[in-house]
PDB file of C-alpha atoms in Angstrom:
ATOM      1  CA  MET K   1       0.000   0.000   0.000  1.00 50.00           C
ATOM      2  CA  THR K   2       1.549   3.302  -0.999  1.00 71.00           C
ATOM      3  CA  LYS K   3      -1.365   5.655  -0.311  1.00 80.00           C
ATOM      4  CA  PRO K   4      -0.424   8.407   2.159  1.00 87.00           C
ATOM      5  CA  ILE K   5      -2.294   8.519   5.442  1.00 91.00           C
ATOM      6  CA  ILE K   6      -3.205  11.985   6.720  1.00 92.00           C
ATOM      7  CA  ALA K   7      -3.075  12.349  10.497  1.00 92.00           C
ATOM      8  CA  LEU K   8      -6.142  14.053  11.929  1.00 94.00           C
ATOM      9  CA  ASP K   9      -4.229  15.442  14.886  1.00 92.00           C
ATOM     10  CA  PHE K  10      -6.918  17.880  15.940  1.00 93.00           C
ATOM     11  CA  PRO K  11      -8.079  18.652  19.479  1.00 92.00           C
ATOM     12  CA  SER K  12     -11.781  18.287  18.658  1.00 95.00           C
ATOM     13  CA  PRO K  13     -14.102  16.467  16.283  1.00 97.00           C
ATOM     14  CA  GLN K  14     -15.369  19.807  15.008  1.00 97.00           C
ATOM     15  CA  ASP K  15     -11.853  20.858  13.989  1.00 97.00           C
ATOM     16  CA  ALA K  16     -11.269  17.546  12.207  1.00 97.00           C
ATOM     17  CA  LEU K  17     -14.577  17.711  10.335  1.00 97.00           C
ATOM     18  CA  HIS K  18     -13.948  21.353   9.391  1.00 97.00           C
ATOM     19  CA  PHE K  19     -10.566  20.317   7.943  1.00 97.00           C
ATOM     20  CA  LEU K  20     -12.236  17.553   5.910  1.00 97.00           C
ATOM     21  CA  ASP K  21     -14.861  20.002   4.614  1.00 96.00           C
ATOM     22  CA  GLY K  22     -12.024  21.626   2.631  1.00 95.00           C
ATOM     23  CA  PHE K  23     -11.763  18.556   0.373  1.00 95.00           C
ATOM     24  CA  PRO K  24     -14.187  17.673  -2.433  1.00 94.00           C
ATOM     25  CA  LYS K  25     -16.923  15.334  -1.188  1.00 91.00           C
ATOM     26  CA  SER K  26     -16.015  12.887  -3.952  1.00 91.00           C
ATOM     27  CA  GLN K  27     -12.405  12.614  -2.792  1.00 92.00           C
ATOM     28  CA  SER K  28     -11.706   9.594  -0.598  1.00 93.00           C
ATOM     29  CA  LEU K  29      -8.786  10.096   1.776  1.00 95.00           C
ATOM     30  CA  TYR K  30      -6.907   7.711   4.053  1.00 94.00           C
ATOM     31  CA  LEU K  31      -7.011   9.293   7.509  1.00 95.00           C
ATOM     32  CA  LYS K  32      -5.446   8.455  10.864  1.00 95.00           C
ATOM     33  CA  ILE K  33      -7.534   8.976  13.972  1.00 96.00           C
ATOM     34  CA  GLY K  34      -5.243   8.841  16.971  1.00 95.00           C
ATOM     35  CA  MET K  35      -5.821   8.827  20.692  1.00 95.00           C
ATOM     36  CA  GLU K  36      -6.297  12.581  21.114  1.00 95.00           C
ATOM     37  CA  LEU K  37      -9.178  12.826  18.639  1.00 97.00           C
ATOM     38  CA  TYR K  38     -10.684   9.445  19.526  1.00 97.00           C
ATOM     39  CA  TYR K  39     -10.776  10.144  23.256  1.00 96.00           C
ATOM     40  CA  ARG K  40     -12.448  13.478  22.546  1.00 96.00           C
ATOM     41  CA  GLY K  41     -14.867  12.281  19.860  1.00 96.00           C
ATOM     42  CA  GLY K  42     -15.295   8.626  20.736  1.00 96.00           C
ATOM     43  CA  PRO K  43     -16.738   6.057  18.355  1.00 97.00           C
ATOM     44  CA  ASP K  44     -18.983   8.726  16.792  1.00 97.00           C
ATOM     45  CA  ILE K  45     -16.055  10.509  15.131  1.00 97.00           C
ATOM     46  CA  VAL K  46     -14.943   7.269  13.475  1.00 97.00           C
ATOM     47  CA  GLN K  47     -18.467   6.586  12.242  1.00 95.00           C
ATOM     48  CA  GLN K  48     -18.954  10.166  10.992  1.00 96.00           C
ATOM     49  CA  ILE K  49     -15.725  10.131   9.013  1.00 97.00           C
ATOM     50  CA  SER K  50     -16.356   6.621   7.699  1.00 95.00           C
ATOM     51  CA  ALA K  51     -19.799   7.774   6.489  1.00 94.00           C
ATOM     52  CA  ARG K  52     -17.981  10.333   4.326  1.00 95.00           C
ATOM     53  CA  ASN K  53     -16.360   7.393   2.475  1.00 94.00           C
ATOM     54  CA  HIS K  54     -12.881   7.937   3.859  1.00 96.00           C
ATOM     55  CA  GLU K  55     -10.594   5.076   4.868  1.00 96.00           C
ATOM     56  CA  ILE K  56      -9.577   5.209   8.531  1.00 97.00           C
ATOM     57  CA  PHE K  57      -6.524   4.005  10.391  1.00 97.00           C
ATOM     58  CA  LEU K  58      -7.726   3.924  14.014  1.00 98.00           C
ATOM     59  CA  ASP K  59      -4.402   4.354  15.797  1.00 97.00           C
ATOM     60  CA  LEU K  60      -5.140   3.448  19.432  1.00 97.00           C
ATOM     61  CA  LYS K  61      -2.236   1.010  20.003  1.00 97.00           C
ATOM     62  CA  CYS K  62      -4.237  -1.312  22.260  1.00 98.00           C
ATOM     63  CA  HIS K  63      -2.164  -3.170  24.845  1.00 98.00           C
ATOM     64  CA  ASP K  64      -3.889  -5.087  27.640  1.00 98.00           C
ATOM     65  CA  ILE K  65      -4.706  -8.629  28.679  1.00 98.00           C
ATOM     66  CA  PRO K  66      -5.911 -10.799  25.770  1.00 98.00           C
ATOM     67  CA  ASN K  67      -9.558 -10.925  26.891  1.00 98.00           C
ATOM     68  CA  THR K  68      -9.817  -7.129  27.136  1.00 98.00           C
ATOM     69  CA  VAL K  69      -8.118  -6.586  23.786  1.00 98.00           C
ATOM     70  CA  GLU K  70     -10.365  -9.152  22.123  1.00 98.00           C
ATOM     71  CA  LYS K  71     -13.523  -7.466  23.423  1.00 98.00           C
ATOM     72  CA  THR K  72     -12.172  -4.056  22.421  1.00 98.00           C
ATOM     73  CA  MET K  73     -11.460  -5.263  18.890  1.00 98.00           C
ATOM     74  CA  VAL K  74     -15.001  -6.650  18.575  1.00 98.00           C
ATOM     75  CA  GLN K  75     -16.208  -3.079  19.141  1.00 97.00           C
ATOM     76  CA  ILE K  76     -13.601  -1.471  16.882  1.00 98.00           C
ATOM     77  CA  ALA K  77     -14.599  -3.784  14.009  1.00 97.00           C
ATOM     78  CA  THR K  78     -18.113  -2.325  14.031  1.00 96.00           C
ATOM     79  CA  LEU K  79     -17.052   1.330  13.645  1.00 96.00           C
ATOM     80  CA  GLY K  80     -16.018   1.461  10.007  1.00 93.00           C
ATOM     81  CA  ALA K  81     -12.252   1.683  10.444  1.00 96.00           C
ATOM     82  CA  THR K  82     -10.147   0.205   7.649  1.00 97.00           C
ATOM     83  CA  MET K  83      -7.141  -0.508   9.846  1.00 98.00           C
ATOM     84  CA  THR K  84      -6.275  -0.519  13.545  1.00 98.00           C
ATOM     85  CA  ASN K  85      -3.318  -1.458  15.728  1.00 98.00           C
ATOM     86  CA  ILE K  86      -2.043  -3.063  18.892  1.00 98.00           C
ATOM     87  CA  HIS K  87       1.320  -3.230  20.674  1.00 98.00           C
ATOM     88  CA  ALA K  88       3.271  -6.372  19.790  1.00 98.00           C
ATOM     89  CA  ALA K  89       4.813  -6.242  23.268  1.00 97.00           C
ATOM     90  CA  GLY K  90       1.469  -7.556  24.533  1.00 98.00           C
ATOM     91  CA  GLY K  91       2.561 -10.954  23.264  1.00 98.00           C
ATOM     92  CA  LEU K  92       1.377 -13.655  20.918  1.00 98.00           C
ATOM     93  CA  ALA K  93      -1.826 -14.511  22.836  1.00 98.00           C
ATOM     94  CA  MET K  94      -2.889 -10.857  22.971  1.00 98.00           C
ATOM     95  CA  MET K  95      -2.278 -10.386  19.239  1.00 98.00           C
ATOM     96  CA  GLN K  96      -4.215 -13.579  18.443  1.00 98.00           C
ATOM     97  CA  ALA K  97      -7.073 -12.348  20.640  1.00 98.00           C
ATOM     98  CA  ALA K  98      -7.051  -9.016  18.799  1.00 98.00           C
ATOM     99  CA  ARG K  99      -7.391 -10.784  15.461  1.00 98.00           C
ATOM    100  CA  SER K 100     -10.167 -12.987  16.833  1.00 98.00           C
ATOM    101  CA  GLY K 101     -12.035  -9.937  18.131  1.00 98.00           C
ATOM    102  CA  LEU K 102     -11.799  -8.176  14.768  1.00 98.00           C
ATOM    103  CA  ASP K 103     -13.044 -11.319  13.004  1.00 98.00           C
ATOM    104  CA  GLN K 104     -15.996 -11.625  15.401  1.00 98.00           C
ATOM    105  CA  GLY K 105     -16.938  -7.944  15.274  1.00 98.00           C
ATOM    106  CA  ALA K 106     -16.691  -7.689  11.500  1.00 98.00           C
ATOM    107  CA  ALA K 107     -18.841 -10.804  11.026  1.00 98.00           C
ATOM    108  CA  ALA K 108     -21.481  -9.562  13.488  1.00 97.00           C
ATOM    109  CA  ALA K 109     -21.614  -6.125  11.836  1.00 96.00           C
ATOM    110  CA  ASN K 110     -21.454  -7.579   8.306  1.00 97.00           C
ATOM    111  CA  ARG K 111     -18.448  -5.367   7.560  1.00 95.00           C
ATOM    112  CA  PRO K 112     -15.006  -6.096   6.159  1.00 97.00           C
ATOM    113  CA  ARG K 113     -12.496  -6.929   8.877  1.00 98.00           C
ATOM    114  CA  PRO K 114     -10.175  -4.003   9.571  1.00 98.00           C
ATOM    115  CA  LEU K 115      -6.530  -4.722   8.857  1.00 98.00           C
ATOM    116  CA  LEU K 116      -4.597  -5.422  12.043  1.00 98.00           C
ATOM    117  CA  LEU K 117      -1.149  -3.937  12.552  1.00 98.00           C
ATOM    118  CA  ALA K 118       1.252  -4.454  15.425  1.00 98.00           C
ATOM    119  CA  VAL K 119       3.528  -1.723  16.732  1.00 97.00           C
ATOM    120  CA  THR K 120       6.980  -3.266  17.119  1.00 96.00           C
ATOM    121  CA  GLN K 121       8.934  -0.473  18.769  1.00 94.00           C
ATOM    122  CA  LEU K 122       7.737   3.116  18.869  1.00 91.00           C
ATOM    123  CA  THR K 123       9.609   5.216  16.330  1.00 86.00           C
ATOM    124  CA  SER K 124      10.634   7.473  19.236  1.00 88.00           C
ATOM    125  CA  THR K 125      12.454   4.602  21.001  1.00 92.00           C
ATOM    126  CA  SER K 126      16.218   4.585  20.614  1.00 94.00           C
ATOM    127  CA  GLU K 127      18.329   1.456  20.949  1.00 95.00           C
ATOM    128  CA  GLU K 128      19.905   2.891  24.110  1.00 97.00           C
ATOM    129  CA  GLN K 129      16.488   3.541  25.637  1.00 96.00           C
ATOM    130  CA  MET K 130      15.293   0.056  24.694  1.00 96.00           C
ATOM    131  CA  HIS K 131      18.328  -1.465  26.463  1.00 96.00           C
ATOM    132  CA  ALA K 132      18.151   0.729  29.569  1.00 96.00           C
ATOM    133  CA  GLU K 133      14.392   0.983  30.099  1.00 97.00           C
ATOM    134  CA  GLN K 134      12.912  -2.141  28.512  1.00 96.00           C
ATOM    135  CA  LEU K 135      15.903  -4.325  29.389  1.00 96.00           C
ATOM    136  CA  ILE K 136      15.910  -5.815  25.903  1.00 96.00           C
ATOM    137  CA  PRO K 137      19.543  -6.831  25.262  1.00 96.00           C
ATOM    138  CA  VAL K 138      19.362  -7.393  21.483  1.00 97.00           C
ATOM    139  CA  SER K 139      19.713  -4.740  18.795  1.00 97.00           C
ATOM    140  CA  LEU K 140      16.767  -2.512  17.962  1.00 96.00           C
ATOM    141  CA  ASN K 141      16.440  -4.195  14.562  1.00 96.00           C
ATOM    142  CA  ALA K 142      16.475  -7.671  16.141  1.00 97.00           C
ATOM    143  CA  SER K 143      13.712  -6.619  18.544  1.00 97.00           C
ATOM    144  CA  ILE K 144      11.638  -5.139  15.711  1.00 97.00           C
ATOM    145  CA  LEU K 145      12.058  -8.248  13.565  1.00 98.00           C
ATOM    146  CA  ASN K 146      11.162 -10.531  16.479  1.00 98.00           C
ATOM    147  CA  TYR K 147       7.961  -8.580  17.150  1.00 98.00           C
ATOM    148  CA  ALA K 148       7.131  -8.554  13.424  1.00 98.00           C
ATOM    149  CA  ARG K 149       7.539 -12.350  13.219  1.00 98.00           C
ATOM    150  CA  LEU K 150       5.282 -12.812  16.256  1.00 98.00           C
ATOM    151  CA  ALA K 151       2.727 -10.445  14.714  1.00 98.00           C
ATOM    152  CA  GLN K 152       2.684 -12.434  11.483  1.00 98.00           C
ATOM    153  CA  GLN K 153       2.375 -15.696  13.445  1.00 98.00           C
ATOM    154  CA  ALA K 154      -0.573 -14.205  15.374  1.00 98.00           C
ATOM    155  CA  GLY K 155      -2.449 -13.354  12.182  1.00 98.00           C
ATOM    156  CA  CYS K 156      -1.695  -9.641  11.986  1.00 98.00           C
ATOM    157  CA  ASP K 157      -1.687  -8.117   8.508  1.00 98.00           C
ATOM    158  CA  GLY K 158       1.454  -6.100   9.124  1.00 98.00           C
ATOM    159  CA  VAL K 159       3.335  -3.786  11.421  1.00 98.00           C
ATOM    160  CA  VAL K 160       3.850  -0.129  12.110  1.00 95.00           C
ATOM    161  CA  CYS K 161       7.522   0.657  11.587  1.00 91.00           C
ATOM    162  CA  SER K 162       9.872   3.339  10.383  1.00 87.00           C
ATOM    163  CA  PRO K 163      10.830   3.476   6.693  1.00 87.00           C
ATOM    164  CA  LEU K 164      14.319   2.372   7.757  1.00 87.00           C
ATOM    165  CA  GLU K 165      12.950  -1.015   8.817  1.00 92.00           C
ATOM    166  CA  ALA K 166      10.411  -1.727   6.068  1.00 94.00           C
ATOM    167  CA  SER K 167      12.819  -3.426   3.655  1.00 95.00           C
ATOM    168  CA  MET K 168      14.290  -5.577   6.450  1.00 97.00           C
ATOM    169  CA  ILE K 169      10.787  -6.701   7.447  1.00 98.00           C
ATOM    170  CA  HIS K 170       9.729  -7.356   3.845  1.00 97.00           C
ATOM    171  CA  ASP K 171      12.931  -9.331   3.204  1.00 97.00           C
ATOM    172  CA  ALA K 172      12.238 -11.526   6.234  1.00 98.00           C
ATOM    173  CA  LEU K 173       8.450 -11.846   6.094  1.00 98.00           C
ATOM    174  CA  GLY K 174       7.454 -11.201   2.481  1.00 97.00           C
ATOM    175  CA  ALA K 175       6.264  -8.198   0.524  1.00 95.00           C
ATOM    176  CA  GLU K 176       2.595  -8.960   1.254  1.00 96.00           C
ATOM    177  CA  PHE K 177       3.135  -8.332   4.987  1.00 98.00           C
ATOM    178  CA  LEU K 178       2.229  -4.654   5.362  1.00 97.00           C
ATOM    179  CA  CYS K 179       4.635  -2.046   6.680  1.00 96.00           C
ATOM    180  CA  VAL K 180       2.853   1.174   7.613  1.00 94.00           C
ATOM    181  CA  THR K 181       5.332   3.955   8.219  1.00 89.00           C
ATOM    182  CA  PRO K 182       3.674   6.969   9.848  1.00 73.00           C
ATOM    183  CA  GLY K 183       6.787   8.093  11.690  1.00 50.00           C
ATOM    184  CA  ILE K 184      10.463   8.545  11.083  1.00 46.00           C
ATOM    185  CA  ARG K 185      12.948   7.039  13.534  1.00 34.00           C
TER     186      ARG K 185
END
């Protein structure tokens, strides 16, 4: 996928919708709704933007026990998002539960299942920080590749990574495994 994703980093739903009003109604955009806008606008903002025929990356980076993530993903699958994400650090069982929840929610709502991405390491995390704070002794790239492999094993469609890591991930896991690169390391 090479379509750019526009971040709707606005403090309110009204600001985001006003921004979108500046585009022709016939133009379909790929938009990212992050935590700030989602926590202010809730599920309604996702549904309102989806109703305008835009594709949505719901960037909430869920990370909790598998049961909670599964139930959350059931709800997310009903909102009209095209893609959503979780933290790979939650582990294989949590990622599998996320996929199961999306499958269940999409089937119940008679909607396509949103693509599921796993965040390997935040693009703001340096190798030094990963060693000192997360106590992960391997290289940053080894950690990212390990999380990407687990994500693929769990049934995720791809990962969120920096452009510096995309070719490494594609070389190891195949070109069909998505690499979404919203940030620069």
